[in-house]
XYZ file of C-alpha atoms in Angstrom:
450
model
C -59.927 -169.843 18.420
C -56.597 -171.515 17.874
C -53.501 -170.206 19.597
C -49.830 -170.917 18.932
C -49.528 -172.682 22.268
C -48.056 -176.161 21.636
C -50.846 -178.248 23.050
C -53.016 -180.789 21.338
C -55.786 -179.146 19.387
C -59.230 -180.545 18.754
C -58.998 -183.173 16.025
C -62.318 -182.230 14.488
C -61.112 -179.135 12.591
C -62.779 -178.120 9.402
C -60.735 -177.518 6.279
C -61.222 -174.187 4.565
C -62.432 -174.384 0.987
C -60.234 -171.832 -0.764
C -59.268 -172.800 -4.294
C -57.610 -169.618 -5.468
C -53.875 -169.680 -6.187
C -52.694 -167.977 -3.025
C -53.568 -167.274 0.555
C -55.097 -163.882 -0.050
C -57.815 -163.477 -2.663
C -57.133 -159.773 -3.020
C -53.568 -160.540 -4.056
C -54.848 -162.729 -6.860
C -57.249 -160.150 -8.175
C -54.522 -157.513 -8.135
C -51.908 -159.607 -9.928
C -54.162 -161.166 -12.509
C -55.090 -157.895 -14.143
C -51.616 -156.446 -14.508
C -50.159 -158.851 -17.046
C -46.802 -159.084 -15.245
C -46.274 -162.177 -13.105
C -48.153 -165.439 -13.379
C -48.869 -167.477 -10.238
C -49.316 -171.273 -10.004
C -52.902 -172.496 -9.874
C -53.205 -173.806 -6.327
C -56.566 -175.383 -5.571
C -58.373 -176.681 -2.495
C -57.603 -180.052 -0.957
C -61.288 -180.310 -0.077
C -63.316 -182.165 -2.694
C -66.378 -180.284 -3.981
C -69.259 -181.158 -6.303
C -70.094 -184.786 -7.067
C -68.760 -187.677 -4.956
C -67.551 -185.209 -2.347
C -68.961 -186.881 0.771
C -66.999 -189.101 3.121
C -69.288 -192.000 2.239
C -68.330 -191.690 -1.445
C -64.613 -192.325 -0.758
C -64.103 -193.390 2.870
C -60.368 -193.833 2.249
C -59.986 -190.102 1.737
C -61.269 -189.063 5.154
C -58.066 -188.747 7.157
C -56.332 -186.163 9.370
C -53.573 -183.819 8.209
C -51.387 -182.758 11.137
C -49.962 -179.231 11.231
C -47.224 -177.921 13.495
C -48.364 -174.343 14.312
C -44.776 -173.305 15.064
C -43.936 -173.460 11.349
C -46.600 -173.568 10.387
C -45.916 -176.758 8.468
C -47.580 -180.068 7.678
C -45.559 -182.679 9.537
C -47.693 -185.812 9.391
C -50.406 -187.419 7.260
C -52.663 -189.779 9.186
C -54.485 -192.867 7.996
C -58.195 -192.972 7.043
C -60.432 -193.047 10.094
C -62.593 -196.134 10.603
C -66.253 -195.817 9.723
C -68.187 -194.215 12.548
C -65.184 -192.344 13.928
C -64.928 -188.591 13.424
C -62.173 -187.655 15.874
C -58.537 -187.944 14.827
C -55.926 -189.460 17.161
C -54.223 -186.757 19.185
C -50.578 -185.965 18.489
C -48.990 -183.705 21.077
C -48.415 -180.163 19.938
C -50.043 -180.662 16.537
C -53.328 -179.508 15.054
C -55.318 -182.163 13.190
C -57.283 -180.901 10.182
C -60.133 -183.077 8.890
C -62.295 -182.501 5.776
C -65.313 -181.249 7.706
C -67.542 -178.748 5.913
C -68.809 -175.498 7.399
C -72.246 -177.026 7.985
C -70.710 -179.945 9.874
C -70.993 -182.512 7.061
C -68.127 -184.937 6.595
C -66.432 -184.415 3.244
C -63.255 -185.904 1.805
C -59.864 -184.859 0.519
C -58.940 -184.806 -3.154
C -56.223 -187.484 -2.862
C -55.344 -190.478 -0.695
C -52.855 -190.357 2.220
C -50.099 -192.010 0.190
C -50.554 -189.671 -2.751
C -50.630 -186.650 -0.442
C -47.343 -187.707 1.180
C -45.762 -187.918 -2.263
C -47.097 -184.487 -3.229
C -45.927 -183.033 0.050
C -42.361 -184.119 -0.773
C -42.707 -182.584 -4.250
C -43.688 -179.241 -2.760
C -47.207 -179.480 -4.154
C -49.027 -178.882 -0.842
C -49.396 -175.412 0.593
C -50.687 -174.117 3.924
C -52.921 -171.100 3.861
C -54.107 -168.841 6.612
C -54.867 -170.007 10.119
C -58.545 -169.916 11.018
C -60.599 -170.651 14.098
C -61.178 -174.155 12.766
C -57.778 -175.144 11.433
C -55.769 -174.190 8.380
C -56.411 -173.577 4.730
C -54.822 -176.444 2.768
C -54.233 -176.132 -0.979
C -52.378 -178.293 -3.476
C -51.197 -178.293 -7.098
C -53.228 -180.669 -9.321
C -51.373 -182.597 -12.036
C -51.973 -180.009 -14.769
C -50.921 -177.070 -12.618
C -47.822 -178.969 -11.414
C -46.815 -179.802 -14.998
C -47.144 -176.104 -15.870
C -44.868 -175.156 -12.964
C -42.231 -177.632 -14.171
C -42.458 -176.283 -17.738
C -40.819 -173.201 -19.176
C -43.914 -171.191 -18.217
C -42.506 -170.828 -14.692
C -39.249 -170.421 -12.885
C -38.964 -172.230 -9.536
C -37.172 -169.914 -7.131
C -37.219 -172.125 -4.041
C -39.552 -173.341 -1.347
C -41.652 -171.516 1.209
C -41.411 -172.099 4.960
C -44.125 -174.755 4.711
C -42.163 -176.650 2.036
C -44.348 -175.614 -0.905
C -42.827 -174.605 -4.220
C -42.331 -170.934 -4.940
C -42.581 -170.272 -8.665
C -43.149 -167.250 -10.852
C -43.721 -166.954 -14.552
C -43.766 -164.170 -17.105
C -47.206 -163.759 -18.593
C -47.238 -163.724 -22.391
C -49.516 -160.802 -23.202
C -49.637 -161.814 -26.863
C -51.590 -165.002 -26.315
C -55.303 -165.406 -26.821
C -57.388 -164.869 -23.696
C -57.918 -168.143 -21.798
C -61.272 -169.865 -21.544
C -61.175 -169.506 -17.762
C -61.315 -166.307 -15.769
C -58.591 -166.843 -13.209
C -59.764 -164.560 -10.454
C -60.842 -165.499 -6.955
C -64.403 -164.273 -7.414
C -64.978 -166.685 -10.303
C -63.890 -169.795 -8.449
C -66.793 -172.230 -8.839
C -65.800 -174.269 -5.823
C -65.745 -171.398 -3.353
C -68.224 -168.965 -4.898
C -70.475 -171.615 -6.454
C -70.725 -174.749 -4.323
C -69.594 -173.043 -1.124
C -71.826 -170.014 -1.559
C -74.877 -172.102 -2.463
C -74.442 -174.145 0.724
C -74.931 -170.952 2.733
C -78.427 -170.533 1.256
C -79.277 -174.260 1.155
C -77.206 -175.774 3.989
C -79.322 -178.931 4.072
C -79.181 -179.615 0.310
C -76.621 -180.358 -2.378
C -76.362 -179.446 -6.048
C -73.511 -180.566 -8.335
C -71.273 -177.939 -9.907
C -73.159 -174.631 -9.474
C -71.506 -171.683 -11.216
C -69.822 -168.915 -9.287
C -72.394 -166.216 -8.533
C -69.828 -163.519 -9.237
C -68.689 -165.049 -12.539
C -72.278 -164.987 -13.824
C -72.719 -161.468 -12.448
C -69.625 -160.253 -14.309
C -70.692 -161.988 -17.526
C -74.112 -160.326 -17.389
C -72.537 -156.973 -16.609
C -70.865 -156.972 -20.035
C -74.255 -156.910 -21.720
C -76.774 -155.298 -19.365
C -74.780 -152.772 -17.334
C -76.181 -149.952 -19.474
C -79.629 -151.579 -19.689
C -81.328 -151.147 -16.302
C -84.626 -152.553 -17.642
C -83.135 -155.596 -19.406
C -84.935 -158.929 -19.506
C -82.588 -161.881 -19.009
C -83.721 -165.347 -20.129
C -82.031 -168.379 -18.597
C -83.418 -171.449 -20.341
C -81.396 -173.908 -18.233
C -81.757 -172.351 -14.816
C -80.130 -175.088 -12.729
C -79.658 -173.771 -9.209
C -80.852 -170.256 -10.132
C -77.486 -168.484 -10.241
C -78.560 -166.201 -13.107
C -81.617 -164.874 -11.259
C -79.453 -164.348 -8.181
C -76.877 -162.411 -10.229
C -79.576 -160.180 -11.753
C -80.692 -159.246 -8.241
C -77.127 -158.294 -7.381
C -76.845 -156.062 -10.444
C -80.150 -154.334 -9.656
C -79.021 -153.574 -6.127
C -75.758 -152.056 -7.355
C -77.303 -149.471 -9.684
C -81.004 -149.349 -8.775
C -81.979 -151.196 -11.964
C -85.272 -152.962 -12.632
C -83.901 -155.855 -14.639
C -86.027 -158.969 -14.801
C -85.034 -162.575 -15.285
C -87.052 -165.516 -16.555
C -85.671 -168.862 -15.426
C -86.831 -172.075 -17.076
C -85.981 -175.541 -15.802
C -87.475 -178.992 -15.561
C -87.992 -180.733 -12.237
C -85.636 -183.615 -12.911
C -84.504 -185.802 -10.038
C -80.848 -186.880 -9.949
C -79.884 -190.503 -10.783
C -78.963 -191.426 -7.212
C -82.206 -189.980 -5.837
C -84.207 -191.719 -8.566
C -82.830 -195.113 -7.569
C -83.633 -194.490 -3.913
C -87.158 -193.285 -4.711
C -87.916 -196.231 -7.012
C -86.731 -198.564 -4.271
C -89.474 -197.018 -2.142
C -92.036 -197.700 -4.865
C -92.284 -194.068 -5.986
C -92.452 -192.824 -9.581
C -92.315 -189.504 -11.465
C -95.440 -187.510 -10.715
C -95.705 -188.720 -7.130
C -95.625 -185.891 -4.625
C -92.590 -187.197 -2.749
C -90.742 -187.728 -6.044
C -91.437 -184.228 -7.371
C -90.472 -182.667 -4.040
C -86.858 -183.711 -4.717
C -86.790 -182.361 -8.281
C -84.229 -179.683 -9.132
C -86.814 -176.910 -9.459
C -88.759 -177.568 -6.256
C -85.781 -178.715 -4.174
C -83.038 -176.338 -5.352
C -84.028 -173.525 -7.744
C -87.082 -172.139 -5.972
C -85.652 -172.426 -2.439
C -82.393 -170.742 -3.533
C -84.236 -167.787 -5.066
C -86.486 -167.491 -2.002
C -83.466 -167.598 0.306
C -81.620 -164.966 -1.740
C -84.582 -162.553 -1.640
C -85.600 -163.080 1.977
C -82.152 -163.637 3.472
C -83.506 -166.746 5.188
C -81.858 -170.096 4.432
C -83.767 -173.278 3.580
C -83.336 -174.375 7.187
C -85.243 -171.326 8.456
C -82.245 -169.507 9.914
C -80.674 -166.305 8.609
C -78.212 -166.832 5.768
C -74.691 -166.658 7.173
C -71.885 -164.659 5.626
C -71.494 -161.580 3.448
C -71.553 -160.944 -0.272
C -68.137 -159.952 -1.566
C -66.369 -158.111 -4.348
C -68.433 -155.531 -6.286
C -71.073 -155.129 -3.575
C -70.386 -156.237 -0.014
C -73.264 -156.597 2.462
C -74.747 -159.322 4.694
C -76.514 -162.090 2.788
C -79.186 -162.047 5.478
C -80.265 -158.591 4.240
C -81.807 -160.162 1.125
C -83.008 -158.107 -1.849
C -85.903 -155.762 -2.644
C -87.158 -158.107 -5.357
C -90.270 -160.104 -6.256
C -90.495 -163.632 -7.605
C -93.293 -165.642 -9.192
C -93.066 -169.410 -9.614
C -95.075 -171.130 -12.341
C -95.557 -174.796 -13.113
C -96.426 -175.461 -16.747
C -99.058 -178.142 -17.291
C -100.778 -179.889 -20.179
C -104.378 -178.719 -20.519
C -107.289 -179.925 -22.613
C -107.822 -177.345 -25.410
C -111.602 -177.725 -25.259
C -111.702 -176.826 -21.566
C -109.364 -173.868 -22.087
C -111.408 -172.537 -25.005
C -114.555 -172.721 -22.885
C -112.882 -170.589 -20.245
C -112.887 -173.336 -17.644
C -109.120 -173.390 -17.238
C -108.306 -169.685 -17.252
C -106.311 -169.986 -14.039
C -103.974 -172.427 -15.803
C -102.925 -169.907 -18.455
C -103.227 -166.787 -16.282
C -99.481 -166.757 -15.460
C -98.640 -166.903 -19.173
C -100.812 -163.862 -19.920
C -99.047 -161.964 -17.151
C -95.668 -162.947 -18.623
C -96.723 -161.993 -22.124
C -97.844 -158.572 -20.896
C -94.396 -157.880 -19.446
C -94.461 -159.595 -16.031
C -95.104 -156.335 -14.200
C -97.744 -155.327 -11.715
C -100.729 -157.355 -10.538
C -101.633 -160.651 -12.152
C -105.221 -161.444 -13.157
C -105.726 -164.920 -11.740
C -109.449 -165.662 -12.121
C -112.509 -164.863 -14.205
C -114.239 -161.702 -13.003
C -117.983 -161.728 -12.315
C -118.194 -158.308 -14.009
C -117.070 -159.898 -17.258
C -113.792 -157.970 -17.436
C -110.804 -157.134 -15.278
C -108.218 -154.332 -15.310
C -106.649 -154.186 -11.827
C -105.322 -150.807 -10.725
C -101.703 -152.003 -10.622
C -101.840 -154.273 -13.694
C -100.456 -153.340 -17.102
C -103.018 -155.414 -19.023
C -106.699 -156.233 -19.018
C -108.874 -159.236 -19.888
C -112.392 -159.076 -21.372
C -114.072 -162.356 -20.406
C -117.614 -161.547 -21.584
C -117.942 -159.562 -24.822
C -121.366 -158.280 -23.734
C -119.449 -156.130 -21.236
C -117.221 -154.635 -23.943
C -118.446 -151.081 -23.338
C -117.305 -150.934 -19.729
C -114.046 -152.657 -20.654
C -113.253 -150.187 -23.445
C -114.114 -147.223 -21.200
C -111.875 -148.487 -18.406
C -109.033 -149.232 -20.811
C -109.287 -145.769 -22.360
C -108.694 -144.147 -18.995
C -105.457 -146.036 -18.401
C -102.353 -144.753 -20.174
C -100.169 -147.412 -18.543
C -101.888 -150.404 -20.195
C -99.831 -152.324 -22.743
C -101.959 -155.391 -23.536
C -105.591 -156.429 -23.846
C -106.802 -160.037 -24.045
C -110.289 -160.596 -25.443
C -112.160 -163.872 -24.995
C -114.364 -164.595 -28.022
C -114.756 -167.293 -30.646
C -115.826 -164.697 -33.224
C -113.120 -163.002 -35.254
C -115.559 -160.293 -36.372
C -116.571 -159.525 -32.803
C -112.917 -159.395 -31.768
C -112.080 -156.958 -34.586
C -114.990 -154.684 -33.667
C -113.873 -154.437 -30.052
C -110.242 -153.873 -31.027
C -111.291 -151.006 -33.296
C -112.573 -149.167 -30.221
C -109.368 -149.656 -28.209
C -106.246 -147.544 -28.412
C -104.026 -148.561 -31.345
C -101.106 -148.536 -28.902
C -102.503 -151.586 -27.110
C -101.225 -155.001 -28.109
C -104.302 -157.240 -28.381
C -104.772 -161.001 -28.440
C -107.900 -163.064 -29.065
C -108.460 -165.790 -26.519
C -108.536 -168.562 -27.047
C -108.162 -169.209 -30.746
C -104.968 -167.218 -31.315
C -103.525 -168.255 -28.013
C -104.182 -171.968 -28.359
C -102.760 -172.031 -31.865
C -99.532 -170.446 -30.690
C -98.984 -173.435 -28.397
C -99.953 -176.232 -30.773
C -97.353 -178.953 -31.172
C -97.213 -182.204 -33.141
C -100.120 -181.121 -35.340
C -100.333 -182.798 -38.735
C -100.955 -180.426 -41.615
C -102.122 -181.269 -45.146
C-alpha cells in the first residue's frame, strides 16, 4: 500500500477507472435524486471501449506524477518508448500509468500536451488514493463548456487545482436521456465489470449491469415469473440482470437471449490472413456468442471467471455480495442450424429441433433430446410430452392423463385425421402441435405462393 512518506513510488501504478462526477459514488447517488445542486460531469482519464489499448495510441501511454503531500498533480511525463513499462523515477512523487486491473496496458484519453493545458484550466481532478495509485478524472469538452455556461457557478479551485462549480438544477426541464448515477456508468459498471468475469477477453461498449437491472425493474418488479426477450444479446448483460433481480426477491424470471456469432472486423482480418473463413472452427470460436456471451453467462452463474479463477470483486448497489458466489440459476445454450425438411419430417433430425420444442413448452423442467424406443416420452420433470409413434398412442394418452403439470403435447404423424383422433383423447387444457407438418410450416421462409 502507498504511504505519505516522500520517497519514490513504483512507477507501474494502475489508474482507477472511476467515471462518476466525484470521488465518492455514494455522494453522487445522494445528490442526483434531490433536485437541488448539480455537479460537473467528471469522467475517467482512462480510455475504455474501442481503441483503448496502448498499442492503439502509443503516444497516450505516459506517466502522471502526483505529489502525495497535496495531493496534487505536479508533472506530466512524456510517452514511454515501445517496450518500456516503467516510468522514470522522480523523487518524492508517485507515477501513475494507465495500467488496467488485469495488468493490461491501456492509454489515457488525451495526449501529454493536451493534459497539461487541461490541468492549467482546472479540468483535471485527483480522486481517492488507492493501493495502486490515484483516481484521475477530467472534464471532457462538453462537460467543461457546461461548467463555463450559466448552468454553473465557479466558486474556486480545490486543493488539487481542479475547478469547484455548483449549479442549480432546473426541475422543470424534461428528464435527460442519460441516467446520471454512478451505478449506470457504462465505463465502470459495463466495461470494468465485464472484465472481472472475462479478464482475458474484450468487448466494446457493454452496458452497465445495474442500468439494465434498473430498467427491467420498472417493468418486471411485480412479475416474478416474467419472460424477458433480448433479441440483440451482445455480451449478455440482460440475462445477467435478470439473475440479479431473481436473487433479490426470489423470482423465477426467465430470459431468452438471441445473438449471432459475428466476429469483429479486426479479428476477421487477422483470421483471413491465416487462411480461415466463417464456419471454420477457429473462426467461430472467436464469435461474439461463443467467445463473449456464453462465457459471461457461465461465469455469472458459477462465479468462476473465463480464466478458471474465482471472479474477483463484489456486486454493488441494490444487492451486495461476492461475485464469486454466483447464482442459483440454470442456462441452456442452443445453436440454430439449417436442416433439410425431408429429414426432419422423417424424424431423423429430431435432436436438431428438440431445443425448440422445449422452448415452446415454456423452457422449464427436463428437455426431451432423443427419440424414445417406447414410441413416446413424458419425463417426470418435464412439462410436455412427445408421441413419436402413433401406434403407442394409448400408453401416451394414459401417461398424459395422469400428469396435471403438463402444458404441451407434440404428436408426430403425417395424418391430420390421426392427429385429431389422438388430440380428442387428451385433456383440452393441453396445447398440442402436429409434428412435423405444422411445425415445419411455421418456419418456412422465402416460399413462393400462387
